[in-house]
Coordinates of C-alpha atoms and ligand atoms in Angstrom, one line a residue:
X1238 CA 109.7 16.7 -15.5
X1239 CA 106.8 16.2 -18.0
X1240 CA 107.2 12.3 -17.7
X1241 CA 106.8 12.6 -14.0
X1242 CA 103.7 14.6 -14.6
X1243 CA 102.2 12.1 -17.0
X1244 CA 102.9 9.2 -14.5
X1245 CA 101.4 11.4 -11.7
X1246 CA 98.3 12.1 -13.8
X1247 CA 97.8 8.4 -14.3
X1248 CA 98.2 7.6 -10.6
X1249 CA 95.7 10.3 -9.7
X1250 CA 93.2 8.7 -12.0
X1251 CA 93.8 5.3 -10.6
X1252 CA 93.5 6.6 -7.1
X1253 CA 90.1 8.2 -7.8
X1254 CA 88.8 5.5 -10.0
X1255 CA 85.9 3.6 -8.3
X1256 CA 86.0 0.2 -9.9
X1257 CA 89.5 -0.4 -8.6
X1258 CA 88.4 0.0 -5.0
X1259 CA 86.7 -2.9 -3.2
X1260 CA 86.0 -1.2 0.1
X1261 CA 86.2 2.2 1.7
X1262 CA 89.3 1.3 3.7
X1263 CA 91.0 -0.1 0.5
X1264 CA 90.2 3.2 -1.3
X1265 CA 91.6 5.2 1.6
X1266 CA 94.6 3.0 2.0
X1267 CA 95.5 3.1 -1.7
X1268 CA 95.0 6.8 -2.1
X1269 CA 97.0 7.6 1.0
X1270 CA 99.9 5.2 0.1
X1271 CA 100.2 6.2 -3.5
X1272 CA 99.7 9.9 -3.0
X1273 CA 102.1 10.0 -0.1
X1274 CA 104.7 8.4 -2.2
X1275 CA 104.1 11.0 -4.9
X1276 CA 104.2 13.7 -2.3
X1277 CA 107.7 12.5 -1.3
X1278 CA 108.9 12.9 -4.9
X1279 CA 107.1 16.0 -5.8
X1280 CA 107.1 18.2 -2.8
X1281 CA 110.6 19.5 -3.5
X1282 CA 109.3 20.9 -6.8
X1283 CA 109.5 24.6 -6.4
X1284 CA 106.2 26.6 -6.9
X1285 CA 108.2 29.4 -8.6
X1286 CA 107.5 29.4 -12.3
X1287 CA 106.2 25.9 -12.2
X1288 CA 104.1 24.7 -15.2
X1289 CA 100.4 24.3 -14.7
X1290 CA 100.6 20.5 -14.4
X1291 CA 103.4 20.8 -11.8
X1292 CA 101.2 23.2 -9.9
X1293 CA 98.4 20.6 -9.8
X1294 CA 100.8 17.8 -8.8
X1295 CA 102.3 19.9 -6.0
X1296 CA 98.9 20.8 -4.6
X1297 CA 97.5 17.2 -4.9
X1298 CA 100.6 15.9 -3.1
X1299 CA 100.2 18.4 -0.3
X1300 CA 96.6 17.2 0.2
X1301 CA 97.6 13.6 0.1
X1302 CA 100.2 14.3 2.8
X1303 CA 97.8 16.0 5.1
X1304 CA 94.9 13.5 4.5
X1305 CA 95.7 10.7 7.0
X1306 CA 95.8 13.1 9.9
X1307 CA 92.7 15.1 8.8
X1308 CA 90.7 11.9 8.3
X1309 CA 91.6 10.5 11.6
X1310 CA 90.3 13.6 13.5
X1311 CA 87.3 12.6 15.5
X1312 CA 85.9 16.2 15.1
X1313 CA 85.7 15.9 11.3
X1314 CA 82.2 15.8 10.0
X1315 CA 81.1 12.6 8.0
X1316 CA 77.9 13.6 6.3
X1317 CA 78.9 17.1 5.3
X1318 CA 81.2 17.7 2.3
X1319 CA 84.8 18.3 3.3
X1320 CA 88.0 18.4 1.3
X1321 CA 90.2 15.3 1.7
X1322 CA 92.3 17.6 3.9
X1323 CA 93.3 21.2 4.5
X1324 CA 91.3 24.5 4.2
X1325 CA 88.1 25.0 2.3
X1326 CA 85.8 28.0 2.1
X1327 CA 83.0 28.9 -0.4
X1328 CA 81.1 26.4 -2.4
X1329 CA 81.7 27.2 -6.0
X1330 CA 80.0 26.4 -9.4
X1331 CA 77.2 24.0 -8.2
X1332 CA 75.8 22.3 -11.3
X1333 CA 73.8 19.3 -12.2
X1334 CA 75.2 17.9 -15.5
X1335 CA 74.9 14.6 -17.2
X1336 CA 73.5 12.7 -14.2
X1337 CA 75.9 14.1 -11.6
X1338 CA 75.6 16.9 -9.0
X1339 CA 78.9 18.6 -9.1
X1340 CA 80.2 20.9 -6.3
X1341 CA 83.4 22.7 -6.4
X1342 CA 84.8 24.6 -3.4
X1343 CA 87.6 27.1 -2.6
X1344 CA 90.5 25.1 -1.4
X1345 CA 93.9 26.1 0.1
X1346 CA 95.8 22.9 -0.4
X1347 CA 99.0 23.8 1.5
X1348 CA 97.6 24.3 5.0
X1349 CA 94.5 24.1 7.2
X1350 CA 94.3 27.9 7.3
X1351 CA 93.4 30.3 4.7
X1352 CA 95.9 31.0 1.8
X1353 CA 96.0 31.1 -2.0
X1354 CA 92.9 29.5 -3.4
X1355 CA 92.4 26.6 -5.8
X1356 CA 89.1 24.8 -6.7
X1357 CA 88.5 21.4 -5.2
X1358 CA 85.8 19.2 -6.7
X1359 CA 83.3 16.5 -5.6
X1360 CA 80.3 14.9 -7.4
X1361 CA 77.3 12.8 -6.5
X1362 CA 74.7 10.8 -8.4
X1363 CA 72.0 11.2 -5.8
X1364 CA 73.0 14.1 -3.4
X1365 CA 73.6 11.2 -0.9
X1366 CA 76.9 9.6 -1.6
X1367 CA 79.8 11.8 -2.8
X1368 CA 83.0 11.1 -4.6
X1369 CA 86.1 13.2 -4.3
X1370 CA 87.7 14.2 -7.6
X1371 CA 91.0 15.8 -8.6
X1372 CA 91.6 19.5 -8.0
X1373 CA 89.7 21.3 -10.9
X1374 CA 91.4 24.7 -11.0
X1375 CA 94.7 26.1 -9.9
X1376 CA 96.4 29.4 -10.5
X1377 CA 98.2 29.7 -13.8
X1378 CA 101.4 31.2 -12.4
X1379 CA 102.9 31.4 -15.9
X1380 CA 100.1 33.8 -16.8
X1381 CA 100.7 35.8 -13.6
X1382 CA 97.8 34.4 -11.7
X1383 CA 98.1 33.9 -7.9
X1384 CA 94.7 32.7 -6.9
X1385 CA 91.5 31.4 -8.4
X1386 CA 88.6 32.8 -6.4
X1387 CA 84.8 32.0 -6.3
X1388 CA 82.6 31.6 -9.2
X1389 CA 80.1 29.5 -11.1
X1390 CA 79.9 26.7 -13.6
X1391 CA 77.6 26.8 -16.7
X1392 CA 77.2 25.2 -20.1
X1393 CA 77.6 27.8 -22.9
X1394 CA 75.5 28.1 -26.0
X1395 CA 77.9 25.8 -27.9
X1396 CA 77.5 23.0 -25.4
X1397 CA 80.8 23.6 -23.7
X1398 CA 81.1 23.3 -19.9
X1399 CA 82.6 26.6 -18.5
X1400 CA 83.7 27.8 -15.2
X1401 CA 83.7 31.6 -14.6
X1402 CA 85.8 32.7 -11.6
X1403 CA 87.6 35.7 -10.2
X1404 CA 91.3 35.7 -11.1
X1405 CA 93.7 37.4 -8.6
X1406 CA 97.0 38.4 -10.1
X1407 CA 100.3 38.0 -8.2
X1408 CA 101.3 41.0 -6.3
X1409 CA 98.0 42.8 -6.9
X1410 CA 95.3 43.6 -4.2
X1411 CA 92.0 41.9 -4.7
X1412 CA 90.2 45.0 -3.5
X1413 CA 91.5 47.2 -6.4
X1414 CA 92.5 44.6 -9.1
X1415 CA 90.5 41.7 -10.2
X1416 CA 89.4 40.1 -13.5
X1417 CA 86.8 37.5 -14.3
X1418 CA 88.4 34.5 -16.1
X1419 CA 86.9 31.4 -17.6
X1420 CA 88.0 27.7 -18.0
X1421 CA 86.7 25.1 -20.4
X1422 CA 85.9 21.6 -19.1
X1423 CA 85.7 18.1 -20.6
X1424 CA 82.3 16.4 -20.6
X1425 CA 82.8 14.9 -17.1
X1426 CA 83.7 18.4 -15.7
X1427 CA 86.9 16.9 -14.4
X1428 CA 89.7 18.3 -16.6
X1429 CA 89.7 22.0 -17.2
X1430 CA 91.9 24.3 -19.3
X1431 CA 91.9 28.1 -19.1
X1432 CA 90.1 29.8 -21.9
X1433 CA 92.2 31.5 -24.6
X1434 CA 89.7 34.4 -24.2
X1435 CA 91.0 35.3 -20.8
X1436 CA 90.6 37.8 -19.2
X1437 CA 87.0 37.5 -20.2
X1438 CA 85.7 40.4 -18.2
X1439 CA 88.0 43.3 -17.2
X1440 CA 87.3 46.6 -15.4
X1441 CA 87.3 48.4 -18.7
X1442 CA 83.7 47.2 -19.2
X1443 CA 82.6 49.6 -16.5
X1444 CA 83.8 52.7 -18.3
X1445 CA 85.0 55.3 -15.7
X1446 CA 83.2 53.6 -12.7
X1447 CA 85.5 52.0 -10.2
X1448 CA 84.2 48.8 -8.6
X1449 CA 86.2 47.6 -5.6
X1450 CA 86.3 44.0 -4.4
X1451 CA 84.9 43.1 -7.8
X1452 CA 84.3 39.4 -7.8
X1453 CA 82.3 36.1 -7.6
X1454 CA 80.6 35.8 -11.1
X1455 CA 77.2 34.0 -11.0
X1456 CA 75.4 33.2 -14.3
X1457 CA 71.6 33.0 -14.8
X1458 CA 69.4 32.7 -17.9
X1459 CA 66.1 34.4 -18.6
X1460 CA 64.1 34.0 -21.7
X1461 CA 67.0 32.8 -23.9
X1462 CA 69.3 35.6 -22.6
X1463 CA 72.3 35.0 -20.4
X1464 CA 73.3 37.3 -17.6
X1465 CA 76.0 37.4 -15.1
X1466 CA 76.0 39.1 -11.7
X1467 CA 79.2 40.0 -9.7
X1468 CA 79.6 41.6 -6.2
X1469 CA 81.5 44.7 -5.1
X1470 CA 81.3 48.2 -3.7
X1471 CA 81.8 51.7 -4.9
X1472 CA 83.8 53.1 -2.0
X1473 CA 86.7 50.8 -1.0
X1474 CA 84.4 48.9 1.5
X1475 CA 83.9 51.9 3.6
X1476 CA 80.3 51.1 4.0
X1477 CA 77.0 52.1 2.5
X1478 CA 77.8 51.5 -1.2
X1479 CA 77.7 47.7 -1.7
X1480 CA 76.5 46.9 -5.2
X1481 CA 75.6 43.9 -7.3
X1482 CA 76.5 44.4 -11.0
X1483 CA 74.9 42.8 -14.0
X1484 CA 76.3 41.9 -17.4
X1485 CA 74.7 40.4 -20.5
X1486 CA 76.4 37.8 -22.8
X1487 CA 76.8 39.0 -26.3
X1488 CA 77.8 35.6 -27.9
X1489 CA 77.0 31.9 -27.5
X1490 CA 80.5 31.1 -26.3
X1491 CA 80.1 33.5 -23.4
X1492 CA 83.4 35.3 -24.1
X1493 CA 81.9 38.7 -24.8
X1494 CA 79.9 40.6 -22.2
X1495 CA 78.2 44.0 -21.9
X1496 CA 77.9 45.8 -18.6
X1497 CA 74.2 46.5 -17.9
X1498 CA 74.9 48.5 -14.8
X1499 CA 74.0 48.0 -11.1
X1500 CA 71.3 45.4 -10.5
X1501 CA 71.0 46.2 -6.9
X1502 CA 72.3 48.9 -4.5
X1503 CA 72.4 47.4 -1.0
X1504 CA 70.2 49.6 1.2
X1505 CA 72.2 49.3 4.5
X1506 CA 74.7 52.0 5.4
X1507 CA 76.8 49.5 7.4
X1508 CA 77.3 47.0 4.7
X1509 CA 80.8 47.3 3.2
X1510 CA 80.5 45.0 0.2
X1511 CA 78.4 42.3 -1.4
X1512 CA 80.3 39.0 -1.9
X1513 CA 79.0 35.9 -3.7
X1514 CA 75.8 37.2 -5.2
X1515 CA 73.3 34.6 -6.5
X1516 CA 70.2 35.7 -8.4
X1517 CA 67.5 33.4 -9.4
X1518 CA 63.8 32.9 -9.9
X1519 CA 61.6 31.2 -7.4
X1520 CA 58.0 31.0 -8.6
X1521 CA 57.2 34.3 -10.2
X1522 CA 59.6 36.2 -7.9
X1523 CA 63.3 36.7 -8.0
X1524 CA 65.7 36.1 -5.1
X1525 CA 69.0 37.7 -4.5
X1526 CA 71.5 36.3 -2.0
X1527 CA 74.4 38.4 -0.8
X1528 CA 77.3 37.7 1.6
X1529 CA 78.0 41.1 3.2
X1530 CA 81.0 40.2 5.5
X1531 CA 78.3 39.2 8.0
X1532 CA 75.2 37.0 8.2
X1533 CA 74.0 36.1 4.7
X1534 CA 71.1 38.1 3.5
X1535 CA 68.3 37.4 1.0
X1536 CA 66.1 39.8 -0.9
X1537 CA 63.0 38.8 -2.8
X1538 CA 61.2 40.9 -5.4
X1539 CA 60.9 41.7 -9.1
X1540 CA 63.4 41.8 -11.9
X1541 CA 63.0 43.9 -14.9
X1542 CA 65.1 42.3 -17.7
X1543 CA 64.8 45.4 -19.9
X1544 CA 66.4 47.9 -17.5
X1545 CA 68.3 45.1 -15.7
X1546 CA 67.1 46.4 -12.3
X1547 CA 65.9 44.4 -9.2
X1548 CA 63.3 45.8 -6.9
X1549 CA 63.3 44.0 -3.5
X1550 CA 60.1 43.8 -1.5
X1551 CA 61.1 41.5 1.3
X1552 CA 64.3 40.5 3.0
X1553 CA 65.7 38.3 5.7
X1554 CA 68.6 36.1 6.8
X1555 CA 69.5 32.8 5.3
X1556 CA 71.0 31.5 8.5
X1557 CA 70.9 32.9 12.0
X1558 CA 74.0 31.1 13.3
X1559 CA 77.5 32.5 13.4
X1560 CA 79.2 30.0 11.0
X1561 CA 77.4 30.0 7.6
X1562 CA 78.7 32.2 4.8
X1563 CA 79.1 32.6 1.0
X1564 CA 76.4 30.2 -0.2
X1565 CA 76.0 29.2 -3.8
X1566 CA 72.9 27.7 -5.4
X1567 CA 72.1 25.0 -8.1
X1568 CA 69.0 24.5 -10.1
X1569 CA 68.3 20.8 -10.6
X1570 CA 66.7 19.1 -13.5
X1571 CA 63.1 19.2 -12.0
X1572 CA 63.5 23.0 -11.4
X1573 CA 64.1 22.9 -7.7
X1574 CA 66.7 25.2 -6.3
X1575 CA 69.3 23.9 -3.8
X1576 CA 71.8 25.9 -1.7
X1577 CA 75.0 25.1 0.0
X1578 CA 77.0 27.4 2.3
X1579 CA 80.5 27.4 3.7
X1580 CA 80.5 26.2 7.4
X1581 CA 83.4 28.2 9.0
X1582 CA 84.9 28.7 12.4
X1583 CA 86.7 25.5 13.1
X1584 CA 89.9 25.5 15.0
X1585 CA 93.2 25.2 12.9
X1586 CA 95.7 22.5 13.6
X1587 CA 93.8 19.3 12.7
X1588 CA 94.8 18.9 9.0
X1589 CA 91.4 20.0 7.8
X1590 CA 89.3 23.1 8.3
X1591 CA 85.8 23.9 7.0
X1592 CA 83.0 22.0 5.4
X1593 CA 79.9 22.8 3.2
X1594 CA 76.5 22.9 4.8
X1595 CA 73.9 20.3 4.0
X1596 CA 72.0 21.0 0.7
X1597 CA 68.9 23.0 1.5
X1598 CA 65.8 23.2 -0.7
X1599 CA 64.6 26.8 -1.3
X1600 CA 61.0 27.9 -1.7
X1601 CA 59.3 31.2 -1.3
X1602 CA 56.2 31.6 0.9
X1603 CA 53.3 33.7 -0.7
X1604 CA 54.3 36.6 1.5
X1605 CA 57.9 36.6 0.1
X1606 CA 59.7 34.8 3.0
X1607 CA 62.4 32.3 2.1
X1608 CA 61.7 28.8 3.2
X1609 CA 64.5 26.3 3.7
X1610 CA 64.2 22.5 4.2
X1611 CA 67.0 19.9 4.3
X1612 CA 67.0 18.3 0.7
X1613 CA 64.7 15.3 1.0
X1614 CA 67.4 13.1 -0.5
X1615 CA 69.2 13.3 2.9
X1616 CA 66.7 10.9 4.4
X1617 CA 68.7 8.1 2.6
X1618 CA 71.5 8.7 5.0
X1619 CA 69.4 7.8 8.0
X1620 CA 70.1 4.5 10.0
X1621 CA 67.7 2.8 12.3
X1622 CA 65.3 5.2 14.0
X1623 CA 64.4 5.6 17.6
X1624 CA 60.9 7.0 18.0
X1625 CA 58.8 8.5 20.9
X1626 CA 55.2 9.7 20.6
X1627 CA 53.2 12.1 22.7
X1628 CA 55.6 13.0 25.5
X1629 CA 53.6 15.2 27.8
X1630 CA 55.8 17.8 29.6
X1631 CA 54.4 19.7 32.6
X1632 CA 56.8 22.4 33.4
X1633 CA 59.6 19.9 33.6
X1634 CA 61.7 17.6 31.6
X1635 CA 62.4 14.1 30.4
X1636 CA 65.6 12.5 29.2
X1637 CA 65.7 10.2 26.1
X1638 CA 68.7 8.1 25.2
X1639 CA 69.8 8.9 21.6
X1640 CA 71.3 6.4 19.1
X1641 CA 74.9 5.8 20.0
X1642 CA 76.5 7.9 17.3
X1643 CA 78.0 11.3 17.0
X1644 CA 76.4 11.7 13.6
X1645 CA 72.7 12.2 14.2
X1646 CA 69.5 13.7 12.9
X1647 CA 66.8 14.5 15.4
X1648 CA 63.4 15.6 14.3
X1649 CA 60.7 16.9 16.8
X1650 CA 57.1 18.1 16.4
X1651 CA 56.2 20.0 19.5
X1652 CA 52.9 21.7 20.6
X1653 CA 53.7 24.4 23.0
X1654 CA 50.3 24.5 24.6
X1655 CA 50.7 26.8 27.6
X1656 CA 54.5 26.6 27.8
X1657 CA 56.4 29.8 27.4
X1658 CA 59.4 28.0 26.0
X1659 CA 61.0 24.7 25.4
X1660 CA 64.6 23.5 25.7
X1661 CA 66.4 20.6 24.1
X1662 CA 69.7 19.8 25.8
X1663 CA 72.0 17.2 24.2
X1664 CA 73.9 15.8 27.2
X1665 CA 77.1 13.8 26.7
X1666 CA 78.2 11.4 29.4
X1667 CA 81.8 12.3 29.2
X1668 CA 81.9 15.9 28.1
X1669 CA 82.1 17.4 31.6
X1670 CA 78.5 17.9 32.0
X1671 CA 78.6 20.5 29.1
X1672 CA 75.5 20.3 27.0
X1673 CA 74.5 21.7 23.7
X1674 CA 71.2 23.5 24.1
X1675 CA 68.6 24.4 21.5
X1676 CA 66.2 26.8 23.2
X1677 CA 62.9 28.4 22.0
X1678 CA 61.3 31.1 24.2
X1679 CA 58.2 31.7 22.0
X1680 CA 60.0 34.5 20.0
X1681 CA 63.6 33.6 19.5
X1682 CA 65.5 30.4 18.8
X1683 CA 68.8 30.3 20.7
X1684 CA 71.6 27.9 20.1
X1685 CA 74.3 28.7 22.6
X1686 CA 75.0 32.4 22.2
X1687 CA 73.4 32.5 18.6
X1688 CA 70.0 33.8 18.3
X1689 CA 67.4 34.1 15.5
X1690 CA 63.9 35.4 15.8
X1691 CA 61.2 32.9 14.9
X1692 CA 57.6 34.1 14.8
X1693 CA 54.9 31.4 15.3
X1694 CA 52.0 31.4 12.9
X1695 CA 49.0 33.3 14.5
X1696 CA 47.0 31.0 16.7
X1697 CA 49.4 28.2 16.3
X1698 CA 51.9 27.2 19.0
X1699 CA 53.8 24.5 17.0
X1700 CA 57.5 24.1 16.7
X1701 CA 58.9 21.7 14.2
X1702 CA 62.6 21.1 14.4
X1703 CA 65.1 19.2 12.3
X1704 CA 68.5 19.1 14.1
X1705 CA 71.6 17.7 12.5
X1706 CA 74.7 17.0 14.6
X1707 CA 77.8 15.8 12.6
X1708 CA 80.6 15.5 15.1
X1709 CA 81.5 19.2 15.4
X1710 CA 78.8 20.7 13.1
X1711 CA 75.3 21.6 14.2
X1712 CA 72.5 22.6 11.7
X1713 CA 69.1 23.4 12.9
X1714 CA 65.9 24.0 10.8
X1715 CA 63.0 25.4 12.7
X1716 CA 59.4 25.7 11.2
X1717 CA 61.0 25.7 7.7
X1718 CA 61.9 29.4 8.2
X1719 CA 64.8 29.8 10.5
X1720 CA 68.1 28.0 10.0
X1721 CA 71.1 28.2 12.3
X1722 CA 74.5 26.7 11.7
X1723 CA 77.2 26.6 14.2
X1724 CA 80.5 24.8 15.0
X1725 CA 80.3 22.9 18.3
X1726 CA 82.7 20.9 20.4
X1727 CA 82.9 17.3 19.3
X1728 CA 79.7 15.5 20.6
X1729 CA 79.7 12.5 22.7
X1730 CA 78.5 9.4 20.9
X1731 CA 76.5 8.3 23.9
X1732 CA 74.3 11.4 24.4
X1733 CA 71.0 11.8 26.1
X1734 CA 68.5 14.4 25.0
X1735 CA 66.7 16.2 27.8
X1736 CA 63.5 18.0 26.7
X1737 CA 62.1 20.5 29.1
X1738 CA 59.0 22.7 28.9
X1739 CA 59.2 26.0 30.7
X1740 CA 56.3 27.9 32.4
X1741 CA 53.6 25.6 31.3
X1742 CA 52.8 22.4 29.5
X1743 CA 53.8 21.1 26.1
X1744 CA 53.3 17.9 24.1
X1745 CA 56.1 16.4 22.0
X1746 CA 53.8 14.7 19.4
X1747 CA 56.6 12.9 17.6
X1748 CA 60.3 12.8 18.2
X1749 CA 62.6 10.7 16.0
X1750 CA 66.3 10.2 16.1
X1751 CA 68.5 8.5 13.5
X1752 CA 72.2 7.7 13.4
X1753 CA 73.5 9.1 10.1
X1754 CA 75.6 7.3 7.6
X1755 CA 78.7 8.8 5.9
X1756 CA 78.4 10.5 2.5
X1757 CA 81.7 9.0 1.3
Ligands
LIG2382 C1 83.9 34.8 0.3 C2 85.1 35.2 -0.5 C3 84.8 35.5 -2.0 C4 86.1 35.2 -2.7 C5 86.6 34.0 -2.0 C6 88.0 33.9 -1.8 O1 84.2 34.0 1.3 O2 85.8 36.2 0.1 O3 84.3 36.8 -2.1 O4 85.9 35.0 -4.0 O5 86.0 34.1 -0.6 O6 88.4 32.6 -1.3

């Protein structure tokens, strides 16, 4: 079997190696043909007791088999990161390293529904064009591992790339049994081997304290010290005792850690646990993100590195829509902080399921509110614009014809003047008169049945919208403060946009619409 694995490895490399490919179609065709062939030979390999290379071959073949159907699905987004096929959830280990932005993600390679998790991988030179890479991590069944859950990627004090992730053992419940493991990467972050120091963090670090749902390591540095936070709760997710834990590294190789206690006790009695904590500095404040089995929350405040406690002063939601979860952040070389979330809620049965949100740039306002903007690099995906200026609306509407594409960005600067509200309805010509409506009533932004409160600045009645429609994904950014992500039914490529002022007059100072290019 080892010979098969070597040949397989070589073919994977050829399939993913850019210089060999002359066009997108060629890459797709080559990959699909070669990997389908391999799938044919390798699928019969049993997953019972397989070696780690066989586990990788088996998973890669399953993805290749599912890819043609997934990639032909018209609802599949083209400018959001997806796996070549099958199920994905959380973004993992975002890192900028040696000229590439790397994103990993939770992947279930054997179906388009949730199942045992692996780590998928993509990278980009510019945050615009992305390149799919081989699966980065898979469960080491020979070491009793059944799943590799979410985590982070960092460079240790000896210059070695490391992934930290939550390891779930075969036959054990993730609620009561988890360990934090590490893997060491090559210089391209493509090939990973499990660290001989595993398990790097075990429950014994907590002394007598039991932490349930203990998972999702995230590493940050402060004044030459290295810290890790993990999520969990103290009462079996019964509610009211969600915690974020903090550890400090004791050696440069990051294989020895000391528990520094609870960084943050979640204040809400209904919150059952804190998943995927991210903790980082924005300006002179600290921001904590938690995914609480509900809408993702942020807290901003002060961190005392001596006591390892976080004091939150402000809080809010990262996304008001129903389909954004488990975000993960990256600090890039110029110090900016980007975030990606998991866009969930797609129907099963299409050979793919889930994508990552667009990268958002995070800043903090002077009063401690999180501001989010689409990463400026995304402008490079724009095609030829259509533009309208000063559309005056008097308690009525106007319809504009959008670029003929179902991958679009629409940006609108609107003065509400005397209008009580404004509605933007995307109307397809063939989708049975159903339209997608973004509605602002002066207090709340509503997108279908999702609602997020949006306060206008005193004395200012301005609404600035950036709306991204990518086949079946909608992301809305309003006044840099409110974001909403939702899964929508596949949009018509020939849509009109009806803008309507309600109860008064409004002026659309500038409206621009672009067809968007693919990121692949
Ligand atoms: C969040 C989450 C994480 C966990 C991962 C497993 O969506 O539940 O807490 O590590 O997904 O896929």
